[in-house]
JSON list of C-alpha atoms in Angstrom, two decimals:
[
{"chain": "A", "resi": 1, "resn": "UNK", "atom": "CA", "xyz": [0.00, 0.00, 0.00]},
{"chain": "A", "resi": 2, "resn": "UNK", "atom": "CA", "xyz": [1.11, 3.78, -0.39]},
{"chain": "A", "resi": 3, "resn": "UNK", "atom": "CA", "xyz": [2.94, 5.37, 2.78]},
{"chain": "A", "resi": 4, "resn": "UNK", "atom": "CA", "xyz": [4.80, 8.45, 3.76]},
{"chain": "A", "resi": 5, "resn": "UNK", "atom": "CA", "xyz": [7.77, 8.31, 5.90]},
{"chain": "A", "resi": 6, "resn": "UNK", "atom": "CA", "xyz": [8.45, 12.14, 7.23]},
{"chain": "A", "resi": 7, "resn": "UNK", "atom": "CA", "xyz": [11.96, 13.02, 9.35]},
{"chain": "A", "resi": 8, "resn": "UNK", "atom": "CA", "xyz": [11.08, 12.88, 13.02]},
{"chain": "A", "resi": 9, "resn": "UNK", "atom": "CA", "xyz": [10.59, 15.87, 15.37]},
{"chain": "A", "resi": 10, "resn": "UNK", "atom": "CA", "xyz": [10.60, 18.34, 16.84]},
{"chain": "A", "resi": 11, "resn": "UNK", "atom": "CA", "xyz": [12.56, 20.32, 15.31]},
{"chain": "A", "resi": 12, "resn": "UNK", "atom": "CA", "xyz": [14.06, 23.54, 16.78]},
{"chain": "A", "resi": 13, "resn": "UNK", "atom": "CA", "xyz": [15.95, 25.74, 14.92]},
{"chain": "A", "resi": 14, "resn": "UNK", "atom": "CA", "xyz": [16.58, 29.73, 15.25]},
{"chain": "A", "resi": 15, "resn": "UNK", "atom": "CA", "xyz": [15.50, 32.54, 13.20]},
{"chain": "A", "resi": 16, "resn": "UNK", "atom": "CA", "xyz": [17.19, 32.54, 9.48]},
{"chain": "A", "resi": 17, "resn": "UNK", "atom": "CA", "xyz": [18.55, 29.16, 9.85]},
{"chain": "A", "resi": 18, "resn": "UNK", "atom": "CA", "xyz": [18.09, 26.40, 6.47]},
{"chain": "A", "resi": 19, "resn": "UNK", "atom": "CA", "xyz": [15.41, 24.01, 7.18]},
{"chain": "A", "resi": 20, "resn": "UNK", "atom": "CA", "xyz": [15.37, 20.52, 5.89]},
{"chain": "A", "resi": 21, "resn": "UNK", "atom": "CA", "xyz": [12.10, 18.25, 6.55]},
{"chain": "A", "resi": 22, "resn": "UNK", "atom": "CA", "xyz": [12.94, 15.13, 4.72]},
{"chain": "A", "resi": 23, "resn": "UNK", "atom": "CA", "xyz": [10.21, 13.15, 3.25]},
{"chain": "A", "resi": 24, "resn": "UNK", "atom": "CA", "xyz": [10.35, 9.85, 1.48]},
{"chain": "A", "resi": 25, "resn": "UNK", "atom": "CA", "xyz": [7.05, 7.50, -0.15]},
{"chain": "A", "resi": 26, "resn": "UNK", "atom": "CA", "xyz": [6.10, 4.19, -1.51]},
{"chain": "A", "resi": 27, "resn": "UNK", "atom": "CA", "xyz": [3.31, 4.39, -3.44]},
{"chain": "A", "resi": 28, "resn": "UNK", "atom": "CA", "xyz": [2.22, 2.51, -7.05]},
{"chain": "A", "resi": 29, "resn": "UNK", "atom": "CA", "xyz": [1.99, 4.51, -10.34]},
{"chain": "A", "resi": 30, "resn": "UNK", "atom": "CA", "xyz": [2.55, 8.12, -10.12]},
{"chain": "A", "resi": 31, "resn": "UNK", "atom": "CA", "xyz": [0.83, 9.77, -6.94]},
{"chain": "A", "resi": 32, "resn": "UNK", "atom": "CA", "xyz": [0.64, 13.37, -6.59]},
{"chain": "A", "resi": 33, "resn": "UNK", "atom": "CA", "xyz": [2.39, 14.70, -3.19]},
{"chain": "A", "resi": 34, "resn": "UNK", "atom": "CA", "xyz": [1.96, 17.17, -1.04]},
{"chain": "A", "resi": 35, "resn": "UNK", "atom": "CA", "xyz": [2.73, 19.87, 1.99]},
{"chain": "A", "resi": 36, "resn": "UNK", "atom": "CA", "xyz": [0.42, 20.54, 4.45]},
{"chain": "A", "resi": 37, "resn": "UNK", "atom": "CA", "xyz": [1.00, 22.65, 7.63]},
{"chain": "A", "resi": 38, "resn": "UNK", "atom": "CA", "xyz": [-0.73, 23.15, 10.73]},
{"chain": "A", "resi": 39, "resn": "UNK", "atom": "CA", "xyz": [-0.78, 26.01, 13.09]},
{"chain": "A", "resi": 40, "resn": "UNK", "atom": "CA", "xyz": [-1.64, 25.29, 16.82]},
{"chain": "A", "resi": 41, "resn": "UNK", "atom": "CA", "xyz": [-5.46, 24.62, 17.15]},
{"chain": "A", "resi": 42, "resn": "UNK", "atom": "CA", "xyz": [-6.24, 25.17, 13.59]},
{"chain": "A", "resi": 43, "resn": "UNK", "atom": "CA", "xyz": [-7.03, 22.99, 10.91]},
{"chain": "A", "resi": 44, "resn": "UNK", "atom": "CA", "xyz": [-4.61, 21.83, 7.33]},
{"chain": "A", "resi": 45, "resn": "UNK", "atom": "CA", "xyz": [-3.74, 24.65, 5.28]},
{"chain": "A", "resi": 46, "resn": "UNK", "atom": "CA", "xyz": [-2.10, 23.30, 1.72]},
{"chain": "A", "resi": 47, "resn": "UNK", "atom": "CA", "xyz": [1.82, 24.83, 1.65]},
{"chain": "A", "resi": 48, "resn": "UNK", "atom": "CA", "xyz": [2.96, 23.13, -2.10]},
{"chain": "A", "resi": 49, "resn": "UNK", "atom": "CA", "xyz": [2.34, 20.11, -4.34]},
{"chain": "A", "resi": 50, "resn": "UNK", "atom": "CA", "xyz": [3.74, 18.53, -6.95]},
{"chain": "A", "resi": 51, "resn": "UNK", "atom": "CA", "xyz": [1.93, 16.54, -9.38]},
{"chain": "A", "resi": 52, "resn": "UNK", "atom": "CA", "xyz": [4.63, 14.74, -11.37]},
{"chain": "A", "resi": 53, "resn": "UNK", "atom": "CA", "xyz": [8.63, 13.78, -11.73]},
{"chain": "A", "resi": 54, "resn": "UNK", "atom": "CA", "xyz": [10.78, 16.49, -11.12]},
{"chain": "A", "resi": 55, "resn": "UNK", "atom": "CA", "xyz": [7.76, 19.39, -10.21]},
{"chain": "A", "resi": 56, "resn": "UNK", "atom": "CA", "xyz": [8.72, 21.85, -7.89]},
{"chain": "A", "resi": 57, "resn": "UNK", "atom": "CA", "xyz": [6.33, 23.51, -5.57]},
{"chain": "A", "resi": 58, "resn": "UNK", "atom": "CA", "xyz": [6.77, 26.28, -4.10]},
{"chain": "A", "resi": 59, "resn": "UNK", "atom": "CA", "xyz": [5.00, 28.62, -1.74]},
{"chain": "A", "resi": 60, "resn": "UNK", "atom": "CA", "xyz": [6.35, 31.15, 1.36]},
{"chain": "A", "resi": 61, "resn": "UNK", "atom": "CA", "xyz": [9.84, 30.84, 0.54]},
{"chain": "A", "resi": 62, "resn": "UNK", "atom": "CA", "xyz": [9.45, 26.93, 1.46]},
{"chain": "A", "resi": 63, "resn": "UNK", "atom": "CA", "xyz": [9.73, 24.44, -2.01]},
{"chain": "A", "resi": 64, "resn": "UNK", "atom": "CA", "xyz": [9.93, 20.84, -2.64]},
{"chain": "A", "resi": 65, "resn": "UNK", "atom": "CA", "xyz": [10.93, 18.79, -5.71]},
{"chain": "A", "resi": 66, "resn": "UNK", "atom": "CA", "xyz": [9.02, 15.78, -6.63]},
{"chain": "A", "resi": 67, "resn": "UNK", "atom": "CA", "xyz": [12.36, 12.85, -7.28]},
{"chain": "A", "resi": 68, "resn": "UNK", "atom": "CA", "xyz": [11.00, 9.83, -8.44]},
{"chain": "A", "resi": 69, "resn": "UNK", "atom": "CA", "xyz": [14.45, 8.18, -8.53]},
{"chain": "A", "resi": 70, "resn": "UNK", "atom": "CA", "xyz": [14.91, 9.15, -4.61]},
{"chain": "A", "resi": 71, "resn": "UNK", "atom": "CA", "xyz": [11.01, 8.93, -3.87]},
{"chain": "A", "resi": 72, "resn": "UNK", "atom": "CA", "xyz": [11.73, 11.78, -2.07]},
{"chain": "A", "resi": 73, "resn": "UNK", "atom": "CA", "xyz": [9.90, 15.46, -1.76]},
{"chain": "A", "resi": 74, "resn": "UNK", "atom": "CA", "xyz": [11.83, 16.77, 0.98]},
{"chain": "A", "resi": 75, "resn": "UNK", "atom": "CA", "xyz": [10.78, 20.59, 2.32]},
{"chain": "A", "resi": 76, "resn": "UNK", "atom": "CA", "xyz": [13.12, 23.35, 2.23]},
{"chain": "A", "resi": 77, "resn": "UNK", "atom": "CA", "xyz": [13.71, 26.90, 3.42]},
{"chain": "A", "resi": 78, "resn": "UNK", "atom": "CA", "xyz": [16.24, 29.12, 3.44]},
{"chain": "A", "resi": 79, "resn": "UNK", "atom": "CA", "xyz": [15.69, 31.19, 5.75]},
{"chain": "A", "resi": 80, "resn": "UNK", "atom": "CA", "xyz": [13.10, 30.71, 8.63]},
{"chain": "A", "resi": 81, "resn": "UNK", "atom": "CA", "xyz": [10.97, 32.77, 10.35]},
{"chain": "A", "resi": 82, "resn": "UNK", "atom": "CA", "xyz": [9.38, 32.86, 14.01]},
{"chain": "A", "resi": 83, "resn": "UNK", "atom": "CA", "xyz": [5.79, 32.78, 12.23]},
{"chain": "A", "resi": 84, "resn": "UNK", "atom": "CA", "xyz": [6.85, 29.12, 10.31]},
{"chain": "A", "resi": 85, "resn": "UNK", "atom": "CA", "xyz": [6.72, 27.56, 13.51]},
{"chain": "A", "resi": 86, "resn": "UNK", "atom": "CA", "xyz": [3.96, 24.89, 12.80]},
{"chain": "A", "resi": 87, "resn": "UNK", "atom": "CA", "xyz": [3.71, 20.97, 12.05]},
{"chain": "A", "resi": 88, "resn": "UNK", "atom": "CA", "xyz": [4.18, 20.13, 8.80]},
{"chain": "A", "resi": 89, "resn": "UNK", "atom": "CA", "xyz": [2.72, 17.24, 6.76]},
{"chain": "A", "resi": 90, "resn": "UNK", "atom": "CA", "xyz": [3.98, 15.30, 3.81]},
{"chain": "A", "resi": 91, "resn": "UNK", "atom": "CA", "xyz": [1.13, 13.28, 2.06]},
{"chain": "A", "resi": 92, "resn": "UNK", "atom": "CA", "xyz": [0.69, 11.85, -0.99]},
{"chain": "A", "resi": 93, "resn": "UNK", "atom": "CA", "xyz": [-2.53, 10.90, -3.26]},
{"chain": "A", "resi": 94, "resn": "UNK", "atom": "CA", "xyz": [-3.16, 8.21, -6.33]},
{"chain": "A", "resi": 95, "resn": "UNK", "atom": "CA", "xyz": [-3.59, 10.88, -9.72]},
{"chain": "A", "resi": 96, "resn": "UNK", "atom": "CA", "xyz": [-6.55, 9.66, -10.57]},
{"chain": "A", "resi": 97, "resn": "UNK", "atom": "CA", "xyz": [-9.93, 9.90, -9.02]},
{"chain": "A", "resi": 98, "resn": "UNK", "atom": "CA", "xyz": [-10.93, 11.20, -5.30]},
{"chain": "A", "resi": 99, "resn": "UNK", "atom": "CA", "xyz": [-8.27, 9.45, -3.69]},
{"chain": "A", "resi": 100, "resn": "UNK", "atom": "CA", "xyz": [-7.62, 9.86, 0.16]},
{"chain": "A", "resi": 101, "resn": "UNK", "atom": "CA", "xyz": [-4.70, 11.49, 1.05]},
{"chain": "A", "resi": 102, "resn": "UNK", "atom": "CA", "xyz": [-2.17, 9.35, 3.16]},
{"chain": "A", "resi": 103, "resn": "UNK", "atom": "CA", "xyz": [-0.56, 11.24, 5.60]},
{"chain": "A", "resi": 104, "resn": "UNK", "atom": "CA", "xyz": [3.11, 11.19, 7.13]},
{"chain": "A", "resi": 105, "resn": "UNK", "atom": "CA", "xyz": [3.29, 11.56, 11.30]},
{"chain": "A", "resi": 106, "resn": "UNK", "atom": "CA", "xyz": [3.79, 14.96, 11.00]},
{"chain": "A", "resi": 107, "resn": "UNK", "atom": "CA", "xyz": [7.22, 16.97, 12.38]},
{"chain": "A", "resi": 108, "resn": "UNK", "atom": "CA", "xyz": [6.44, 20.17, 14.76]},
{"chain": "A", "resi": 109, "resn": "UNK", "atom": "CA", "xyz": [8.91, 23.13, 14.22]},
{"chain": "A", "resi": 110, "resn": "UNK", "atom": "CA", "xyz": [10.00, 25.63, 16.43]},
{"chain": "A", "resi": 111, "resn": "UNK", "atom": "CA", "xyz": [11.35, 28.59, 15.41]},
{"chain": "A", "resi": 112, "resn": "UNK", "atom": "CA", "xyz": [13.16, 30.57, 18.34]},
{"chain": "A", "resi": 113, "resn": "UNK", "atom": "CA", "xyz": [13.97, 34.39, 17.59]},
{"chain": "B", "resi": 1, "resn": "UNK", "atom": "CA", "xyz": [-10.51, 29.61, -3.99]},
{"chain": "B", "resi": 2, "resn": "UNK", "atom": "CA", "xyz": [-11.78, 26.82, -2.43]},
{"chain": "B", "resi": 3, "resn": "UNK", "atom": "CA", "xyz": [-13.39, 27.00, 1.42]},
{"chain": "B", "resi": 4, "resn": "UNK", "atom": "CA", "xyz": [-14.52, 24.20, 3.44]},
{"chain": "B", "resi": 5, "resn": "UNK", "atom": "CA", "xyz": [-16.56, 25.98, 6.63]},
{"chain": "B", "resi": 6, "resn": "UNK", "atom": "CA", "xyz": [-16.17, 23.22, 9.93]},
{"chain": "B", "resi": 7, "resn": "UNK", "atom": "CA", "xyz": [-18.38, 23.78, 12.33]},
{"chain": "B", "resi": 8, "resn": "UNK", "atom": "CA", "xyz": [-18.39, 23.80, 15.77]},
{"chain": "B", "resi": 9, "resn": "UNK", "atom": "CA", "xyz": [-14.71, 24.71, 16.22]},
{"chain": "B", "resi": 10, "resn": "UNK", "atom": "CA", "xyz": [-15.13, 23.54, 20.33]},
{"chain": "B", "resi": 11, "resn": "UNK", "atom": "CA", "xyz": [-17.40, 21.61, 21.25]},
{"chain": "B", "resi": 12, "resn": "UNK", "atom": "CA", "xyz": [-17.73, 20.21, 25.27]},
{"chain": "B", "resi": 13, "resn": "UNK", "atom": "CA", "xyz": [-20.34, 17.27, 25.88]},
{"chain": "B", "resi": 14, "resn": "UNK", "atom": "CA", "xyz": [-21.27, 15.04, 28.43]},
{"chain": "B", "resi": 15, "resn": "UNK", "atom": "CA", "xyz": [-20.62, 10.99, 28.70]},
{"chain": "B", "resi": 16, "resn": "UNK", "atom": "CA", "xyz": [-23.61, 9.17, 26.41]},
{"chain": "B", "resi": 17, "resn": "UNK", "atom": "CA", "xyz": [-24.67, 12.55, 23.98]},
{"chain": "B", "resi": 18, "resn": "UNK", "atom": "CA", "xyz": [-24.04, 13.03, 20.88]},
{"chain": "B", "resi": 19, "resn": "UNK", "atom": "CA", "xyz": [-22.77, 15.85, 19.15]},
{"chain": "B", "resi": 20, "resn": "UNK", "atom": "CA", "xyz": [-23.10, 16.83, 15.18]},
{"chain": "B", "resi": 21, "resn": "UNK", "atom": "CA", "xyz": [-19.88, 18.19, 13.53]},
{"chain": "B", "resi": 22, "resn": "UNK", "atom": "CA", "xyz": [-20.97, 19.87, 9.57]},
{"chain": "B", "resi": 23, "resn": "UNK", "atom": "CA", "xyz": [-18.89, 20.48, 6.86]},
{"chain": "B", "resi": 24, "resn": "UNK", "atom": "CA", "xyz": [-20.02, 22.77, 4.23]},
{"chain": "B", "resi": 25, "resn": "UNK", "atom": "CA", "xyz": [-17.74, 23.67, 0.84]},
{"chain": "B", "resi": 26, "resn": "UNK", "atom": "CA", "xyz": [-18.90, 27.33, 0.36]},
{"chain": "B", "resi": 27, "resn": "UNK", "atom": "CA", "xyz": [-17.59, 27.97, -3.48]},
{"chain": "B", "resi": 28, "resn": "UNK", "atom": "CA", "xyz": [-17.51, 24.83, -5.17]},
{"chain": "B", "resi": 29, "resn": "UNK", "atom": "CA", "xyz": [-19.18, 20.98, -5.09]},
{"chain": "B", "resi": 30, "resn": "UNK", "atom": "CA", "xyz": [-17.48, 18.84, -2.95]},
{"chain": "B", "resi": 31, "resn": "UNK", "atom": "CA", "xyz": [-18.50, 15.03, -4.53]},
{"chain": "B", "resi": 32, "resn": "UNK", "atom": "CA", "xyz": [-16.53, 13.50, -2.19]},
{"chain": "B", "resi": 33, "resn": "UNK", "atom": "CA", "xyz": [-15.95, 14.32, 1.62]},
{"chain": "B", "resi": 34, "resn": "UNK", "atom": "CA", "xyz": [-13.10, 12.82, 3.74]},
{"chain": "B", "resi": 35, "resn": "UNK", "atom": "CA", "xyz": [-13.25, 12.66, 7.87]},
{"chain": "B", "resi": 36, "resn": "UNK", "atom": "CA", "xyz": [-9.80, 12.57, 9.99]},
{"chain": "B", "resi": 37, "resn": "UNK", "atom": "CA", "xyz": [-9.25, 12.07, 13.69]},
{"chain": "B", "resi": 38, "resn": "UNK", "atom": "CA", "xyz": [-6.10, 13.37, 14.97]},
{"chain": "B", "resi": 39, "resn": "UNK", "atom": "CA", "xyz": [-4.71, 12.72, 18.01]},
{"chain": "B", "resi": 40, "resn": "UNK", "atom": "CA", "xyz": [-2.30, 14.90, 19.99]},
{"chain": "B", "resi": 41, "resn": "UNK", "atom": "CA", "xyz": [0.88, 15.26, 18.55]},
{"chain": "B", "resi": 42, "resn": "UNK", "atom": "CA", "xyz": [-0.21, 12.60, 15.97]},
{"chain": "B", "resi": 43, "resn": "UNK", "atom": "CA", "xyz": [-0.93, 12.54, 12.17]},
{"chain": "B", "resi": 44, "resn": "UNK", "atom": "CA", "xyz": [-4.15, 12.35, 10.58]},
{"chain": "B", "resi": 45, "resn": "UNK", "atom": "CA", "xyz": [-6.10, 9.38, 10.49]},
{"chain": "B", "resi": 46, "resn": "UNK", "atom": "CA", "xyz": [-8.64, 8.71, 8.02]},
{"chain": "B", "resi": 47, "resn": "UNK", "atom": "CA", "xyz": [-11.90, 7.76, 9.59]},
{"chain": "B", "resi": 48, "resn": "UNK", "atom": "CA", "xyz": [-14.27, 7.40, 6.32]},
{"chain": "B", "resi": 49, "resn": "UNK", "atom": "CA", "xyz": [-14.80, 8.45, 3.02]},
{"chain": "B", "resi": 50, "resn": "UNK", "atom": "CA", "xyz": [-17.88, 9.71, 1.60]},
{"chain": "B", "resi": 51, "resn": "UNK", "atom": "CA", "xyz": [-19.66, 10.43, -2.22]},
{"chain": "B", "resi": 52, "resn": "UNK", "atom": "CA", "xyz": [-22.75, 12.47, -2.35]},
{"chain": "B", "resi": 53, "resn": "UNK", "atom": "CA", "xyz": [-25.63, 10.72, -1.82]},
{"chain": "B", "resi": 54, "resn": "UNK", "atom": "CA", "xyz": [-23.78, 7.26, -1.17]},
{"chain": "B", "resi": 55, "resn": "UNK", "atom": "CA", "xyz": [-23.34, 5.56, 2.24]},
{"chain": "B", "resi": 56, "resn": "UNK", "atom": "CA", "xyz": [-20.05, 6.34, 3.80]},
{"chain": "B", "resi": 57, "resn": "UNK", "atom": "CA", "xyz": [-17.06, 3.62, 3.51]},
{"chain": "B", "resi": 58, "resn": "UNK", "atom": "CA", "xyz": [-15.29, 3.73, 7.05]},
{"chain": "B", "resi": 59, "resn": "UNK", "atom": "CA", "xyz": [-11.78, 2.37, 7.59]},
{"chain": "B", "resi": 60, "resn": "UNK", "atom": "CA", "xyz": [-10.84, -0.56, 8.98]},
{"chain": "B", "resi": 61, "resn": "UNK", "atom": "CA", "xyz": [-11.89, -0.36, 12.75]},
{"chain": "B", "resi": 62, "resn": "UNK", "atom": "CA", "xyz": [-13.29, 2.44, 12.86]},
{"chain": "B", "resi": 63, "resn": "UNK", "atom": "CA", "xyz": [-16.86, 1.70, 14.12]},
{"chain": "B", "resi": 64, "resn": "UNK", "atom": "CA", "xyz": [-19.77, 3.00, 11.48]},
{"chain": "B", "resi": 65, "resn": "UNK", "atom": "CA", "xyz": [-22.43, 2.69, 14.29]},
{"chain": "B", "resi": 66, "resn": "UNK", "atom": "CA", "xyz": [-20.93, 5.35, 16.40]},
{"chain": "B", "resi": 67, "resn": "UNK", "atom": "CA", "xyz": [-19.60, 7.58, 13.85]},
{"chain": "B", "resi": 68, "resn": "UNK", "atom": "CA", "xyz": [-22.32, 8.19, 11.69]},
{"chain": "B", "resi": 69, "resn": "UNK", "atom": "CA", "xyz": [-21.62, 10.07, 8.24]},
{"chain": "B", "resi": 70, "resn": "UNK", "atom": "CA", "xyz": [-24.20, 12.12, 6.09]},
{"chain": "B", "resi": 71, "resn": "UNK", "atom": "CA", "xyz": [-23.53, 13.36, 2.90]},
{"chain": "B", "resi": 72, "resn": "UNK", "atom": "CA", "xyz": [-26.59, 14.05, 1.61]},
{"chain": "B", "resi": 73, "resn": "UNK", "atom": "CA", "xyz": [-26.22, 17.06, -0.41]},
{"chain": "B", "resi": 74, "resn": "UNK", "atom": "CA", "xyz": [-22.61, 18.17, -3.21]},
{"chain": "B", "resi": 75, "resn": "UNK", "atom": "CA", "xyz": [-22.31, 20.89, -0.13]},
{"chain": "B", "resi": 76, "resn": "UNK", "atom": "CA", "xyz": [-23.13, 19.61, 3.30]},
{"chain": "B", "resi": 77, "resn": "UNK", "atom": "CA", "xyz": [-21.65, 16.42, 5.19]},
{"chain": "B", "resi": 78, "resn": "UNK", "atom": "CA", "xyz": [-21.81, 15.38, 8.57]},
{"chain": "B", "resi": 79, "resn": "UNK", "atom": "CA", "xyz": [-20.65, 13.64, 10.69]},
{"chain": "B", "resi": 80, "resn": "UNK", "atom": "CA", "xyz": [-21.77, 12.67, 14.14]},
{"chain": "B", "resi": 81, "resn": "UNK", "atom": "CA", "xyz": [-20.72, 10.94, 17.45]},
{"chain": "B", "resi": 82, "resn": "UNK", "atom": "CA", "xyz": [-23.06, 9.43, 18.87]},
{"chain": "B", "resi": 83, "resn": "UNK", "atom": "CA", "xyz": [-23.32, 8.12, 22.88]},
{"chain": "B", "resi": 84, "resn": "UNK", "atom": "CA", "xyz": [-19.78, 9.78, 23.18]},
{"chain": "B", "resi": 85, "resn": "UNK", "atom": "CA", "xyz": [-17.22, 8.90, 25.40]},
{"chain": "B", "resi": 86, "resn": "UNK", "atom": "CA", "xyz": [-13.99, 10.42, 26.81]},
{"chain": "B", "resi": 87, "resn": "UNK", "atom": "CA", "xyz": [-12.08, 8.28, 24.69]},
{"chain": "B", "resi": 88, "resn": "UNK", "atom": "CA", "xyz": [-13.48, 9.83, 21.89]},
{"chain": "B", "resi": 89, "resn": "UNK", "atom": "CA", "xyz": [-11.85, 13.61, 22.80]},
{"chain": "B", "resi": 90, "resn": "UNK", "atom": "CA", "xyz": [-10.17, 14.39, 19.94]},
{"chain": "B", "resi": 91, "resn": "UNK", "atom": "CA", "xyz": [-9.67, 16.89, 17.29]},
{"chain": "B", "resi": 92, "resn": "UNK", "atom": "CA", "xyz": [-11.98, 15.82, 13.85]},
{"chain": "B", "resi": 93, "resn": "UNK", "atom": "CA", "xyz": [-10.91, 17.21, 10.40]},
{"chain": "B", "resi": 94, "resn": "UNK", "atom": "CA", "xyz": [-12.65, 16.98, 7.30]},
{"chain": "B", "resi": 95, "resn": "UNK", "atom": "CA", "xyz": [-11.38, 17.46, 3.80]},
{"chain": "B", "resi": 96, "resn": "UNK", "atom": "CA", "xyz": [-13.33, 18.04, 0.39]},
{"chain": "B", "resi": 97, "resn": "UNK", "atom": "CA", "xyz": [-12.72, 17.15, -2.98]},
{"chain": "B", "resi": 98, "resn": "UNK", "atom": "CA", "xyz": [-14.73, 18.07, -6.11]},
{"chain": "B", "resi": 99, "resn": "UNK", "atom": "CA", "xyz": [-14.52, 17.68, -10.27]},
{"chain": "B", "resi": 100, "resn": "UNK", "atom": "CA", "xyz": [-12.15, 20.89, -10.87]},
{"chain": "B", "resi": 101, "resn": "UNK", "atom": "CA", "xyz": [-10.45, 20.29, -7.61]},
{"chain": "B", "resi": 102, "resn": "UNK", "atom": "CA", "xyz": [-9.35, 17.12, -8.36]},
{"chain": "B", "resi": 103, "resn": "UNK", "atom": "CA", "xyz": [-8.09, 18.59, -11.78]},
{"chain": "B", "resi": 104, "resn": "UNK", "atom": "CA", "xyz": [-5.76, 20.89, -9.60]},
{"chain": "B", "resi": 105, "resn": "UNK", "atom": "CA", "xyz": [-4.62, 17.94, -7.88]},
{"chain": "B", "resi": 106, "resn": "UNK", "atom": "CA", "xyz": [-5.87, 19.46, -3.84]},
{"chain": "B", "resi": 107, "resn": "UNK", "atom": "CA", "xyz": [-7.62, 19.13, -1.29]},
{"chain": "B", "resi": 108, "resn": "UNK", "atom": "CA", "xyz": [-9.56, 21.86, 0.91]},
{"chain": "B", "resi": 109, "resn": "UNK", "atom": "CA", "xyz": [-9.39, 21.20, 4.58]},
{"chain": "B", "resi": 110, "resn": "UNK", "atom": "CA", "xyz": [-12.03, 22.24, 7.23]},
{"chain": "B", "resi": 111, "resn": "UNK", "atom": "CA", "xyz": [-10.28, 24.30, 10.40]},
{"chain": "B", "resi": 112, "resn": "UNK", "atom": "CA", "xyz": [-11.14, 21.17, 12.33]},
{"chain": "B", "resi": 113, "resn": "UNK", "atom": "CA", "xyz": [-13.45, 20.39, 15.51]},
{"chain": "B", "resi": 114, "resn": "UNK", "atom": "CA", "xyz": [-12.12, 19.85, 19.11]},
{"chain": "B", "resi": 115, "resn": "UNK", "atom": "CA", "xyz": [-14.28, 17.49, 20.64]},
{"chain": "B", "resi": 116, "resn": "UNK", "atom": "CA", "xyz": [-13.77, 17.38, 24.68]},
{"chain": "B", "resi": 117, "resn": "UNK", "atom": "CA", "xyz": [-16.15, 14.76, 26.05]},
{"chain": "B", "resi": 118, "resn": "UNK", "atom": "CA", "xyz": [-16.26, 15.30, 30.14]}
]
């Protein structure tokens, strides 16, 4: 079946720092994949997606390239703010029809100023 | 864009009630409707899918008698917990999909439902 495997957290880091989240899936065919992020008590809000090989979303300053060799869409940032503190959520769908979404466990980051 | 409205955001209930979380998409038709639980610190776990105007399909253990799902009209699901127990405090999510959604390739998420059963 498909899964998503997401680096483990927390992860603190200070203001401007690179950010890595590290994502890798297993899926069959050619799933879409996706960023989600959640801020305390609030629901998903969509950061990027990718929809095939080699894609790159972006969004915020964060992006992620799709690498089907790697089966990989890690999350990067350059520079991090206090306000990107969140949890952030790797998931991937099947392309074709209203698939669920399968979700990684999610990696809370702390930003300190 | 697209906007899934969750209602209640809090909700507090006594042992054996039941309580009726809605989901409404607000711009487009959501044909299909998708229910998390989340635990703290946790991912998302799928609870149930459901098509408009089809009976829900629930996830393996999840129990269809207690978590009843309606999804009755292309804007409007709902779910509901019925004779509620502690155990069941959690925070509920739902998600939408529809035709030119899907063509996008996303998902609209609700801003979720804390459920605190006392």
């Amino acid at each position: 079946g498909n899964s998503v495997t997401q680096m483990e957290g927390p992860v603190t880091l200070s203001e401007e720092a690179f950010l890595t989240i590290n994502c890798t899936y297993t899926a069959t065919g050619y799933p879409s994949l996706f960023w989600y992020v959640q801020y305390p008590g609030e629901g998903l809000q969509l950061l990027l997606k990718a929809t095939k090989a080699d894609d790159k979303g972006s969004n915020k300053g964060f992006e992620a390239t799709y690498r089907k060799e790697t089966t990989s869409f890690h999350l990067e940032k350059g520079s991090v703010q206090v306000s990107d503190s969140a949890v952030y959520f790797c998931a991937l769908s099947a392309i074709q029809g209203a698939q669920k979404l399968v979700f990684g466990q999610g990696t809370r980051l702390t930003i300190n100023p | 864009g697209a906007v899934v409205s969750q209602h209640p955001s809090r909700v507090i209930c006594k042992s054996g009630t039941s309580v009726k979380i809605e989901c409404r998409s607000l711009d487009f038709q959501a044909t299909t409707m998708f229910w998390y639980r989340q635990f703290p610190k946790q991912s998302l776990m799928l609870m149930a899918t459901s098509n408009e105007g089809s009976k829900a399909t629930y996830e393996q253990g999840v129990e269809k008698d207690k978590f009843l799902i309606n999804h009755a009209s292309l804007t409007l699901s709902t779910l509901t917990v019925t004779s509620a127990h502690p155990e069941d405090s959690s925070f509920y999510i739902c998600s939408a999909s529809g035709t030119q959604l899907l063509l996008m390739g996303g998902y609209t998420f609700g801003s979720g439902t804390r459920l605190t059963v006392v």
